[in-house]
Coordinates of C-alpha atoms in Angstrom, one line a residue:
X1265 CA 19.5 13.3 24.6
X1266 CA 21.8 15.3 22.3
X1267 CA 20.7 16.9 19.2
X1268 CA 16.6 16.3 20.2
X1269 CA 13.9 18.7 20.8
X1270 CA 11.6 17.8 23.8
X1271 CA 9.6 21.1 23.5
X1272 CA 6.0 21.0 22.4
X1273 CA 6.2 19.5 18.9
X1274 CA 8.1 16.3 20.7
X1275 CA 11.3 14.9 19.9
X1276 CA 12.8 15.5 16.9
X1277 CA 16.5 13.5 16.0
X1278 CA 17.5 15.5 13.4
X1279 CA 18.5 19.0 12.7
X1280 CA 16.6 21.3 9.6
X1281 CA 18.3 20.6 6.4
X1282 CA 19.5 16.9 7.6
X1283 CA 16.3 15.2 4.9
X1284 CA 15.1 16.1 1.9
X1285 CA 16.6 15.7 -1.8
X1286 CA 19.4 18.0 -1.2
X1287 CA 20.8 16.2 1.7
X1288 CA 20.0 12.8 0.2
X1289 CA 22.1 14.4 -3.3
X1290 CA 25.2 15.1 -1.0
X1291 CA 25.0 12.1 1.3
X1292 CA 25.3 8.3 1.5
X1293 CA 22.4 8.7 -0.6
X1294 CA 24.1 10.2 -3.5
X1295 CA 27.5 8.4 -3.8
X1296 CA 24.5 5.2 -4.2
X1297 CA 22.7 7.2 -7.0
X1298 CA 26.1 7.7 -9.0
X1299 CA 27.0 3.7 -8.4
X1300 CA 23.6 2.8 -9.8
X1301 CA 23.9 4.8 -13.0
X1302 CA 27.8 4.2 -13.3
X1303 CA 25.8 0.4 -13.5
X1304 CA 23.0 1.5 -16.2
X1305 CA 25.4 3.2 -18.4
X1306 CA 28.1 0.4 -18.3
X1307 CA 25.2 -2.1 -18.6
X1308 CA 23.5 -0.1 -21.5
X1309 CA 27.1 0.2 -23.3
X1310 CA 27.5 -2.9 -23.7
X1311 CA 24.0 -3.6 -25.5
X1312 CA 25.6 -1.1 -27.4
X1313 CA 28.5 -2.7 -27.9
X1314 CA 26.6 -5.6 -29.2
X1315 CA 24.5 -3.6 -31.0
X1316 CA 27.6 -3.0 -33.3
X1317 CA 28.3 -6.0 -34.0
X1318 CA 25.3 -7.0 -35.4
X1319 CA 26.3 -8.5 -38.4
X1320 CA 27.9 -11.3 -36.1
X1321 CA 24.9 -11.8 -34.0
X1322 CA 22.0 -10.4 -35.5
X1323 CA 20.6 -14.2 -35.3
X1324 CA 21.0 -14.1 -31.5
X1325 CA 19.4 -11.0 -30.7
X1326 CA 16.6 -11.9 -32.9
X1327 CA 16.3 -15.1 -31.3
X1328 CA 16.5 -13.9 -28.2
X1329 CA 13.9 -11.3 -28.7
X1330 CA 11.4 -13.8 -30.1
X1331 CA 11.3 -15.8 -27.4
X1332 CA 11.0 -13.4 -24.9
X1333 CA 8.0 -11.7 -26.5
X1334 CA 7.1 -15.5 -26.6
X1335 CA 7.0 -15.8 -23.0
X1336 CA 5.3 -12.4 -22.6
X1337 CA 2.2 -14.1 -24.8
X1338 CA 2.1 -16.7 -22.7
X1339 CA 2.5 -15.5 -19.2
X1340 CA 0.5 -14.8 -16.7
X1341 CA 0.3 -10.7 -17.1
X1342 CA -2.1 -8.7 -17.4
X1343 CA -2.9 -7.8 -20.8
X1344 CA -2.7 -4.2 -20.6
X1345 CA 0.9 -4.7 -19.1
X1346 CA 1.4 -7.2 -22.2
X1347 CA 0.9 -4.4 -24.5
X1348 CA 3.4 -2.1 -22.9
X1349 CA 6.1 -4.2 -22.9
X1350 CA 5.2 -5.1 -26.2
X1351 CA 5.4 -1.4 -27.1
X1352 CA 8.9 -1.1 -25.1
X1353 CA 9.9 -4.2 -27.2
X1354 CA 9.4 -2.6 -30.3
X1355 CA 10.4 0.3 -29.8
X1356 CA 14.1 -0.9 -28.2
X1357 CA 14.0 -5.1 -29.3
X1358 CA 17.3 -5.9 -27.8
X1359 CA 17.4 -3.9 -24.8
X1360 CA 13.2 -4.2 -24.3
X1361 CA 13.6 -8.1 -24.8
X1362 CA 16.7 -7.6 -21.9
X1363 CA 14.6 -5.4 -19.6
X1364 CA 11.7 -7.8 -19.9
X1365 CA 13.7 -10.7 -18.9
X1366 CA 15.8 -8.9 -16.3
X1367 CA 12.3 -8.1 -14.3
X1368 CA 11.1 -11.1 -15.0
X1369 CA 14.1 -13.6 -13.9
X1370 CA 14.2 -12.3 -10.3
X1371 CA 17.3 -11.0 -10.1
X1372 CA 17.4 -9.2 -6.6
X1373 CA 14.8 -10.7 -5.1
X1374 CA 14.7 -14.6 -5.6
X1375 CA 15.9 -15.3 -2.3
X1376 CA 13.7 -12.6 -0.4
X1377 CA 11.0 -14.8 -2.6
X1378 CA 12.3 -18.0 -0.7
X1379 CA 12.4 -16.2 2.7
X1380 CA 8.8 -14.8 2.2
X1381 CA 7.5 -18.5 1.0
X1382 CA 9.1 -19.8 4.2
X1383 CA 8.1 -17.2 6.6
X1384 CA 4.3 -17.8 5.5
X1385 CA 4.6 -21.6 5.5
X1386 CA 5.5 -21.1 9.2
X1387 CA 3.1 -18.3 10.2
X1388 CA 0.3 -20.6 9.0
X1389 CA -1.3 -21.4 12.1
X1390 CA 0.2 -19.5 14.2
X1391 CA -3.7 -17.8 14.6
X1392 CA -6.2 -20.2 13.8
X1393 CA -10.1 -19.9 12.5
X1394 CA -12.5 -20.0 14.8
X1395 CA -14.6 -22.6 13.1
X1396 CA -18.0 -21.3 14.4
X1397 CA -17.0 -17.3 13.6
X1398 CA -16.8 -19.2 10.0
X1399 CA -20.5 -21.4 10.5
X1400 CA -22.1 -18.5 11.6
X1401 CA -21.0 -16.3 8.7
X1402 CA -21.9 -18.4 6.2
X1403 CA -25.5 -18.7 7.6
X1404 CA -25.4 -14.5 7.1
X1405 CA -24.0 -14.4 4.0
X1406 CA -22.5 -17.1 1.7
X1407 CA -20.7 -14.6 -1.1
X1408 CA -19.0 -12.7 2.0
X1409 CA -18.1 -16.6 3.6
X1410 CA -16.8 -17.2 0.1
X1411 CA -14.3 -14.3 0.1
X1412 CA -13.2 -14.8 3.4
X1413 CA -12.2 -18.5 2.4
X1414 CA -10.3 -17.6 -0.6
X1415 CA -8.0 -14.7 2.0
X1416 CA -7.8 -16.9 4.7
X1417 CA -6.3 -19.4 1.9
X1418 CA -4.1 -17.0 0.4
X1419 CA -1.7 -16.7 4.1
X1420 CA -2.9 -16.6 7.7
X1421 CA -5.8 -14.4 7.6
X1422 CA -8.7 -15.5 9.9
X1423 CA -12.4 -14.0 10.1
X1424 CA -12.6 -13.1 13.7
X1425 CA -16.2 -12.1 15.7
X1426 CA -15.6 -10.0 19.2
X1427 CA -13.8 -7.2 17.0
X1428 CA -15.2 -3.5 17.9
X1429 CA -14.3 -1.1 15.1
X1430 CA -13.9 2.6 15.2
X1431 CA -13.8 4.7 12.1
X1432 CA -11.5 7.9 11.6
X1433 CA -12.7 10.3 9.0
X1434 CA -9.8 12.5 9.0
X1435 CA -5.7 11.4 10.0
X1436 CA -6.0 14.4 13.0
X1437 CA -8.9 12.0 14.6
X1438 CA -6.6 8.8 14.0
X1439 CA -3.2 10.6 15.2
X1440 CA -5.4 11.7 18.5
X1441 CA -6.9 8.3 19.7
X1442 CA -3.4 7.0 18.5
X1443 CA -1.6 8.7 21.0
X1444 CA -4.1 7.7 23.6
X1445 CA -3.7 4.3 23.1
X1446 CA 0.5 4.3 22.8
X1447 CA 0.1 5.5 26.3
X1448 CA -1.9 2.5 27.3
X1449 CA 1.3 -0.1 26.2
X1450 CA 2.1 -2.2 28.6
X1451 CA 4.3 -5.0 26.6
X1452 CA 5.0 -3.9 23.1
X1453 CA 4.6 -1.7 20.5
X1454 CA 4.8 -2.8 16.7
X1455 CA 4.7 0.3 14.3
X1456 CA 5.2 -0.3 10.4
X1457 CA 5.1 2.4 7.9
X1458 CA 5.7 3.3 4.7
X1459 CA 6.8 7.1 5.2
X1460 CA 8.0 8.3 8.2
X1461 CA 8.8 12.4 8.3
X1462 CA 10.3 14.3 11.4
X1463 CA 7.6 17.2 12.5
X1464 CA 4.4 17.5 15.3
X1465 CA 2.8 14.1 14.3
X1466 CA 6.0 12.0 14.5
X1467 CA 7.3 14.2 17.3
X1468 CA 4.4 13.3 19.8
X1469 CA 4.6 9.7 19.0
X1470 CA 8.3 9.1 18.9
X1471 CA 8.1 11.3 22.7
X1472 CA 6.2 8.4 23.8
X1473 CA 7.9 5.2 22.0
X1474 CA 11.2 6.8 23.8
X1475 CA 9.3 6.5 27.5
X1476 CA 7.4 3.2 26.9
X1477 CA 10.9 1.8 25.8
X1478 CA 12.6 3.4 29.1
X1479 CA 9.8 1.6 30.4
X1480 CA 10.6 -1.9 29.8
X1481 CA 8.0 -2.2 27.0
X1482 CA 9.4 -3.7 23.6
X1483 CA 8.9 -0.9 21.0
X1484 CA 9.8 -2.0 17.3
X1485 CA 9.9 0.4 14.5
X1486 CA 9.9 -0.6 10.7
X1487 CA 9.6 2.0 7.6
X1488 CA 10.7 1.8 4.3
X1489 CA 13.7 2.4 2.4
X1490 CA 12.8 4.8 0.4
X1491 CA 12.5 7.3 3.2
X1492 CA 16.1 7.6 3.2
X1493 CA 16.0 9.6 0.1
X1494 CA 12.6 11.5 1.2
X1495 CA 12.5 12.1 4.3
X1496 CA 15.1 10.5 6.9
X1497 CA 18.9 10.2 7.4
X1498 CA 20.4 6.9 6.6
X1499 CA 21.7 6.4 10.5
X1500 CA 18.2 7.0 11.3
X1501 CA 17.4 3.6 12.5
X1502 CA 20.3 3.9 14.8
X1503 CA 19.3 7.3 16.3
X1504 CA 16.3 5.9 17.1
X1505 CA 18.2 2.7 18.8
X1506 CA 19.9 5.0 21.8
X1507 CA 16.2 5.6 22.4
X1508 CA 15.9 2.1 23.0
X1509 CA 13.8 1.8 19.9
X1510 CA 14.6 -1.1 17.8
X1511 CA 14.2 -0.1 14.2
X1512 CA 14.6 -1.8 10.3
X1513 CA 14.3 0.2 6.8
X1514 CA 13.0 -2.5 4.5
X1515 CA 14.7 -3.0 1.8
X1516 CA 17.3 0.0 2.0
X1517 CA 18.8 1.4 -1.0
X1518 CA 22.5 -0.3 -2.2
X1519 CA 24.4 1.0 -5.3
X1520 CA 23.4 -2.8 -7.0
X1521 CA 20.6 -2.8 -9.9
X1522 CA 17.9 -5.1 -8.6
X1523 CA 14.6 -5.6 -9.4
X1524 CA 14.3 -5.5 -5.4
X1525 CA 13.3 -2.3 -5.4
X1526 CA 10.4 -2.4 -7.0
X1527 CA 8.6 -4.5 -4.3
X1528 CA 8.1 -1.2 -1.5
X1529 CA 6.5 -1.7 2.0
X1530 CA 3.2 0.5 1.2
X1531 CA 1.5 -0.8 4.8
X1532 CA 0.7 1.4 7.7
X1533 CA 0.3 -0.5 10.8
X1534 CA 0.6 0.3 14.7
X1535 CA 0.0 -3.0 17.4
X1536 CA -0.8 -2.4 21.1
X1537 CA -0.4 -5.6 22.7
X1538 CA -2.0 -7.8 20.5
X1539 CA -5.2 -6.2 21.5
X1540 CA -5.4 -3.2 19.9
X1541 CA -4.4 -2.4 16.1
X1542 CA -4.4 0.5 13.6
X1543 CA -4.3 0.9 10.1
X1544 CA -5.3 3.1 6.8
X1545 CA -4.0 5.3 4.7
X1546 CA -2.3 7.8 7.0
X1547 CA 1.3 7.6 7.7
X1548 CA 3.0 9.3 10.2
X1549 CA 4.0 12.3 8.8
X1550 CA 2.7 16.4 9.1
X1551 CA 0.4 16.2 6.3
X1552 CA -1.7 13.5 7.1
X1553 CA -3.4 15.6 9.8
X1554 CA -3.0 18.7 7.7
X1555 CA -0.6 20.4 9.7
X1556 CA 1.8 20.5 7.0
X1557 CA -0.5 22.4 3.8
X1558 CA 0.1 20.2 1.3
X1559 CA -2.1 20.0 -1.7
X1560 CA -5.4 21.6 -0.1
X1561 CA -6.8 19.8 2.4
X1562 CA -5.6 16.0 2.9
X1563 CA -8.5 13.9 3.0
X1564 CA -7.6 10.4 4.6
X1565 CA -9.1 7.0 6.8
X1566 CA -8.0 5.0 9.6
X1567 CA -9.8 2.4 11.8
X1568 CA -8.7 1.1 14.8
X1569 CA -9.9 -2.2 15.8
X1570 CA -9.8 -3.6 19.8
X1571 CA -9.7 -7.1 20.4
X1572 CA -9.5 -10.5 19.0
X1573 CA -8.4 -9.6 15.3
X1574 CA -5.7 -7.2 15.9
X1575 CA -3.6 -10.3 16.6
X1576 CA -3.3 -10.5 12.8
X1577 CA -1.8 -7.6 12.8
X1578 CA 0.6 -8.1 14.4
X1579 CA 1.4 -11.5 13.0
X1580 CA 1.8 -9.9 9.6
X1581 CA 4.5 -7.4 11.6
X1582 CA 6.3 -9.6 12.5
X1583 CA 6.4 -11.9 8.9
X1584 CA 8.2 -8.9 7.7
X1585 CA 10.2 -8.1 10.3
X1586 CA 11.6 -11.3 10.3
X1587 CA 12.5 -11.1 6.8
X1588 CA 16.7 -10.4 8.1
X1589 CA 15.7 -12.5 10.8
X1590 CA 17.0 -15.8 11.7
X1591 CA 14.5 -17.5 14.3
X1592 CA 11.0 -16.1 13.7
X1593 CA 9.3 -14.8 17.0
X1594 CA 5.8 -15.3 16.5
X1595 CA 4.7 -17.5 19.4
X1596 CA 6.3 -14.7 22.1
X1597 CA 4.2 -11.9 20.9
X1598 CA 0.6 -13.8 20.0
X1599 CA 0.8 -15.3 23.8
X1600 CA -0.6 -12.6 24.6
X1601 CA -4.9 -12.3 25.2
X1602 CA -6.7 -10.3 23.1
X1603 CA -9.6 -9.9 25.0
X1604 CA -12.8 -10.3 23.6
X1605 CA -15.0 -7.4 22.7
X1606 CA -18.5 -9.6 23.6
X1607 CA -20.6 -6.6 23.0
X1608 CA -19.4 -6.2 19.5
X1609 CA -21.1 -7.2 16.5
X1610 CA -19.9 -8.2 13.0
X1611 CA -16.9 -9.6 11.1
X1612 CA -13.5 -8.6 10.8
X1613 CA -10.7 -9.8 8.4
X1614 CA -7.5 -8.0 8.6
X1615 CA -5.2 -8.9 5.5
X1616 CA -2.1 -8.7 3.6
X1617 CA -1.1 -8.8 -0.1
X1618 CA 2.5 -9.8 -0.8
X1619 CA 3.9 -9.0 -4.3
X1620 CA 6.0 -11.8 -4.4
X1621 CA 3.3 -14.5 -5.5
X1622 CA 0.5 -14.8 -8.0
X1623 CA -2.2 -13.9 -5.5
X1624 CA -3.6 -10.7 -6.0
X1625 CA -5.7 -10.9 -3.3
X1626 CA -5.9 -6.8 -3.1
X1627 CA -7.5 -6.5 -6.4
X1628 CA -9.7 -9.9 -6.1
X1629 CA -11.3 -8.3 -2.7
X1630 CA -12.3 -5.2 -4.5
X1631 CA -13.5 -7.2 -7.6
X1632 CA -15.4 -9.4 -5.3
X1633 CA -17.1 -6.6 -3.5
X1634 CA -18.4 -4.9 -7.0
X1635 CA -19.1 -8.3 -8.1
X1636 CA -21.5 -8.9 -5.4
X1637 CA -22.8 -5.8 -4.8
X1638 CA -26.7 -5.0 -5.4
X1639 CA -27.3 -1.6 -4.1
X1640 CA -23.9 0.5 -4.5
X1641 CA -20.8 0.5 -4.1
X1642 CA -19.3 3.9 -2.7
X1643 CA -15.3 4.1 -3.0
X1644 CA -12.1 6.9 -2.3
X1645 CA -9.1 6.5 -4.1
X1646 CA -5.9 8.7 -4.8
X1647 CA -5.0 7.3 -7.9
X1648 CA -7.0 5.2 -10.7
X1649 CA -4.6 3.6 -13.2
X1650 CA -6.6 0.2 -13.8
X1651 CA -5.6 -2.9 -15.2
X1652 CA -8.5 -4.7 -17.8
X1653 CA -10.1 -6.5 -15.1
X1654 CA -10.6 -3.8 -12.6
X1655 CA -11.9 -1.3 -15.3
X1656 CA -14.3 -3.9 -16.5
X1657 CA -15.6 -4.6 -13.2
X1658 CA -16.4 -1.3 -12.6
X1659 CA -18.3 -1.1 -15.7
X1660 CA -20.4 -4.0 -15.5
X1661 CA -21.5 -2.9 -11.8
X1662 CA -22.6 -0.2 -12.7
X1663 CA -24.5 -1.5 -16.0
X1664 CA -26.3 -3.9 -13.7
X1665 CA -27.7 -1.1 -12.2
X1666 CA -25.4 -0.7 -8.9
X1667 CA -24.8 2.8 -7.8
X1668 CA -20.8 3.1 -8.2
X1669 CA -19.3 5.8 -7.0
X1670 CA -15.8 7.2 -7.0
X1671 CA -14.2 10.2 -5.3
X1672 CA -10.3 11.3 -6.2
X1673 CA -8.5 14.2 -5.5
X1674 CA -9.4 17.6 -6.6
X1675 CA -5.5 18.7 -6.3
X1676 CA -3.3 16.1 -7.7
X1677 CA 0.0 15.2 -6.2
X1678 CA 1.3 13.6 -9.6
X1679 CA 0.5 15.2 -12.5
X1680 CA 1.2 12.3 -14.7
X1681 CA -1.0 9.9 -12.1
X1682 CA -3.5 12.4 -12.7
X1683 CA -3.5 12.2 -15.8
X1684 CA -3.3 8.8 -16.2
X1685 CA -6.8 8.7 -14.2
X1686 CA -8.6 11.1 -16.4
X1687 CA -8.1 8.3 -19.6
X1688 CA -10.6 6.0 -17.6
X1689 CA -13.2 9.0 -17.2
X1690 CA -14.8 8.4 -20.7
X1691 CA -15.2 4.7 -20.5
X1692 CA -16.3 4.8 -17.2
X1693 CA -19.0 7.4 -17.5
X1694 CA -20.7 5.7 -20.2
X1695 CA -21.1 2.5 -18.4
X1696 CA -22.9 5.1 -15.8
X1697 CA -19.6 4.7 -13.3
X1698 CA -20.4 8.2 -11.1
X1699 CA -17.0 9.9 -10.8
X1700 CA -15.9 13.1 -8.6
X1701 CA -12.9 15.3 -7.4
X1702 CA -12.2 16.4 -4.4
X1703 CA -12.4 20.0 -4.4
X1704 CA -10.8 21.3 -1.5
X1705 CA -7.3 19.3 -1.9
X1706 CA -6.0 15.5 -2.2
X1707 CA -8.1 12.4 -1.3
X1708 CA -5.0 9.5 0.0
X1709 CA -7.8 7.7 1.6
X1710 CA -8.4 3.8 0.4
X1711 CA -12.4 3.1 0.9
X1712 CA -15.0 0.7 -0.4
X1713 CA -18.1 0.5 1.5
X1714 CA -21.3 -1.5 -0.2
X1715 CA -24.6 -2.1 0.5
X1716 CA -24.3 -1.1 4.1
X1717 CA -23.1 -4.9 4.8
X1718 CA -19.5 -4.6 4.1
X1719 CA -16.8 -2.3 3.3
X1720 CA -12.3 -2.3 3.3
X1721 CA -10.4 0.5 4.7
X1722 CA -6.5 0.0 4.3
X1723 CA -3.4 0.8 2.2
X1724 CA -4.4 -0.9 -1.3
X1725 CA -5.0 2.0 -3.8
X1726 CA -6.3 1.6 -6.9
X1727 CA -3.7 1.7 -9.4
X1728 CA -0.2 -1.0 -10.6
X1729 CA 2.1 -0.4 -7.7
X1730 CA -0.2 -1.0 -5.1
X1731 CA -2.0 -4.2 -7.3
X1732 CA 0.6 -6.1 -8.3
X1733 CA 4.1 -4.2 -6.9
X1734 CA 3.8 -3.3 -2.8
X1735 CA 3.2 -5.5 -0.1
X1736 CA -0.1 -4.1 1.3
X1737 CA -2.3 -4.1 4.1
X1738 CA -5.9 -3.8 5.0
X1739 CA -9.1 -4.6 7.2
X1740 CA -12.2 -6.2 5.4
X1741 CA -15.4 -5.1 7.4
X1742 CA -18.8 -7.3 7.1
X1743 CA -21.5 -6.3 9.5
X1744 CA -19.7 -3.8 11.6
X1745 CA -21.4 -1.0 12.9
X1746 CA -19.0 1.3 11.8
X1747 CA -19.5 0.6 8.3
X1748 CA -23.0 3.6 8.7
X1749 CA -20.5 6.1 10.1
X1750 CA -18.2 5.2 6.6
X1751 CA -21.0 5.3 4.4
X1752 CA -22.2 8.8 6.3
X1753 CA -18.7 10.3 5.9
X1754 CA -18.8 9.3 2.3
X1755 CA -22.3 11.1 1.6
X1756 CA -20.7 14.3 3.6
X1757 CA -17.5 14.0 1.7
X1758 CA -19.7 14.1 -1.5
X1759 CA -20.7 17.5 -0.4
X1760 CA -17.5 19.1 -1.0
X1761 CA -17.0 17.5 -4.4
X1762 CA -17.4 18.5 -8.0
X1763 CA -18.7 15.9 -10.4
X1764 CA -17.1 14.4 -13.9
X1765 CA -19.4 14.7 -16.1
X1766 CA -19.3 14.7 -20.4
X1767 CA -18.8 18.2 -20.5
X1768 CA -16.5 19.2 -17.8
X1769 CA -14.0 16.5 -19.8
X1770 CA -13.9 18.6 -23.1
X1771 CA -12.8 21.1 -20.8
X1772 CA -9.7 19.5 -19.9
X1773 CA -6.5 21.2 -21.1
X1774 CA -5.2 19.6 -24.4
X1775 CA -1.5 19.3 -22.4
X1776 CA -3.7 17.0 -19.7
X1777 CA -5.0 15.1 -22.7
X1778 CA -1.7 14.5 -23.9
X1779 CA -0.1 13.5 -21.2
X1780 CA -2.6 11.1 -20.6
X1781 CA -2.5 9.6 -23.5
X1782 CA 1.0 8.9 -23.4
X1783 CA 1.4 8.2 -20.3
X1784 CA -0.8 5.0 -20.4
X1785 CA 1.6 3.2 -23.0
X1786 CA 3.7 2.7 -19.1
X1787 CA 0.7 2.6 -17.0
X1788 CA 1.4 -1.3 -15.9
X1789 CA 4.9 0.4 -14.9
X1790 CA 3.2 2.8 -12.7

């Protein structure tokens, strides 16, 4: 194979300085950027243009802002959000009022709306509740049955018994058994990421994608678009097809303006046959398993779950994979058995949360689980840009006397996000919310764990883009034993923190406050 390494950090497709920024600048990838903004700039001249004549139209514009700060009242958004575009409104009426209705009319992305509607009308079904996984539940716990409902409602997204669950405290741990269990594939593979990054960690799998596929085993790879201007070349996918690989970007970058871009695949997911299923926060790049130094130490989680739910996950592949798709292949892939883990106890739920609709079953899980909580509620993050709800039902958890904890990074990889973060401190403190930083480097990992009854590992941070804007993934855990060994790597993580407190605040560098304070004006956008 021409142009690959097969050495000990595995294959690699592309040479040194093929990625990156600088490639991206003076690549496909640039002559796009200069289309786009050719578009802004003709776009914004002719509100300018307009803007002139406004003697002539002044009644228009006026009108036309009115009734779209009229329909911002009286939609659906969060209120926080309402008050930034508000802000952007005032600031700029006639091209806030445009902006506001450009994002909100769908251009770009009303027929991906229809596809998504039509793929989840037909994957309902496809993997049906057991009904006595769903009698017995209820019988533990009635709140936890509740939830599961309300999910399961929301798309195809059974509770499923005979699930064993094994927690990764670190990505090195998840990138290890990960490769053991690639090697295991017998009729596909189904990976799904949202950053994908030539080095060791992608080397070692892609080595064996490139032997299963030789194989005879179906290998299907799907990352997303934006890795084109981060990390990947934009023939990528069909490098990776002379491998025998097939492979999608999802939604890859045109020179159009579109609000489609602002709907980004954030899920990490790798299927084994139906049977076996990983996901988290690490994606499948050097850092994750600190090989790459990047920002300290990189503190993520994984779990891998073996039997009857990983089926789900691989449903929820294949919805978005069929997104270009004409004829939907879901029946092919879920003939396969999962078989039954008898010996394991507990619930699982794996999820998704689409962007696209008005279900923002992400958020509502979390707000469920702090709802119901008596004891604590223990929980990682790597960013904390709340909207009003989330905020609030942090606070009254802990008010009521639940122990709430939060850990985020001690070495930022925003500045601004970090920023942003540090405005909740206050607020949260007083309403006796526990808050710490990582000290050794950068927490990526996405945790709640409560009461030692349930917990949710997955993609969904805490913060706009991954609440309202990404299509997200995640696991929802009730009863598993693997929920001690989270709970015990939270308590050892705590170790290694420093705590927020009053005082370390007024410490903060006036710059920070700043920025912070700015910043959340745009925090929705975030």
């Amino acid at each position: 194979m021409a142009g690959e390494e097969m050495e000990g950090r595995g294959i690699r497709l592309l040479k040194k300085g093929q990625k990156g920024l600088i490639h991206a600048l003076f690549s496909r990838f640039g002559v796009i950027l200069l289309l786009f903004l050719l578009q802004v700039w003709f776009l914004f001249s002719i509100l300018v243009w307009f803007e002139d004549l406004q003697p002539y139209i002044s009644g228009v514009t006026v009108l036309f802002t009115v009734v779209m700060v009229l329909y911002l009242l009286n939609s659906r958004l969060d209120p926080t959000a309402k008050i930034t575009w508000l802000v952007i409104i005032m600031l700029m009426p006639v091209f806030g009022a445009f902006l506001l209705w450009f994002t909100k009319s769908e251009v770009g992305h009303r027929l991906i709306k229809g596809r998504v509607n039509q793929i989840a009308a037909q994957a309902r079904g496809c993997i049906c509740q057991e009904p006595e996984a769903m009698r017995r539940l209820e019988q533990e716990d009635a709140g936890a049955a509740a939830l599961v409902r309300y999910v399961e409602r929301s798309g195809c997204y059974p509770v499923f018994e005979n699930t064993a669950v094994t927690y990764f405290p670190v990505g090195e741990k998840k990138w290890e058994e990960m490769l053991r269990q690639l090697e295991q594939a017998r009729h596909y593979i189904f990976l799904e990421y949202f950053i994908v990054d030539e080095g060791l960690m992608w080397g070692k799998v892609l080595e064996i994608l490139a032997r299963k596929a030789a194989e005879g085993v179906e290998v299907r790879v799907m990352y997303d678009g934006t890795c084109e201007f981060t990390t990947l070349s934009h023939n990528y996918p069909k490098r990776l097809q002379k491998l025998g690989i097939k492979c999608k970007m999802f939604a890859p970058l045109t020179p159009f303006v579109s609000t489609h871009y602002n709907y980004r695949d954030h899920r990490k997911i790798l299927v084994i046959d139906g049977h076996t299923a990983f996901t988290g926060g690490v994606n499948l790049a050097d850092e994750y398993i600190n090989h790459r130094k990047k920002h300290g130490h990189w503190k993520d989680t994984a779990v891998m779950l073996q039997g009857e739910a990983a089926r789900s996950f691989a449903l929820m592949f294949l919805e978005m994979w069929g997104m270009e798709e004409k004829e939907l292949e879901f029946d092919r892939f879920l003939e396969y058995p999962a078989v039954p883990q008898k010996d394991a106890s507990g619930y699982v739920m794996p999820y998704g949360d689409c962007p696209l609709d008005d279900d923002l079953v992400g958020e509502r899980v979390y707000m469920d689980i702090l709802n119901r909580a008596r004891k604590y509620v223990h929980i990682m993050t790597p960013y904390l840009i709340l909207d009003g709800e989330m905020e609030t039902a942090l606070k009254f958890a802990a008010e009521r006397g639940v122990d709430v904890k939060l850990i985020l990074p001690g070495i930022p990889d925003k500045k601004t996000a970090y920023a942003l973060a540090k405005t909740h401190y206050r607020s949260l403190l007083d309403s006796g919310v526990k808050i710490y930083e990582y000290s050794p480097g950068f927490v990526h990992a996405k945790l709640f764990v409560s009461d030692d009854r349930e917990g949710v590992v997955g993609t969904i941070n805490l913060d706009y883009r991954s609440l309202y804007h990404h299509f997200e993934c995640a696991a929802y855990l009730y009863g598993v034993p693997c929920l001690a060994d989270m709970e015990a790597d939270y308590q050892a993580t705590l170790t290694q923190c420093r705590a927020v407190t009053h005082e370390t605040l007024k410490e903060e560098p006036w710059t920070r406050r700043l920025l912070g304070c700015v910043m959340k004006v745009v925090a929705p956008l975030m």
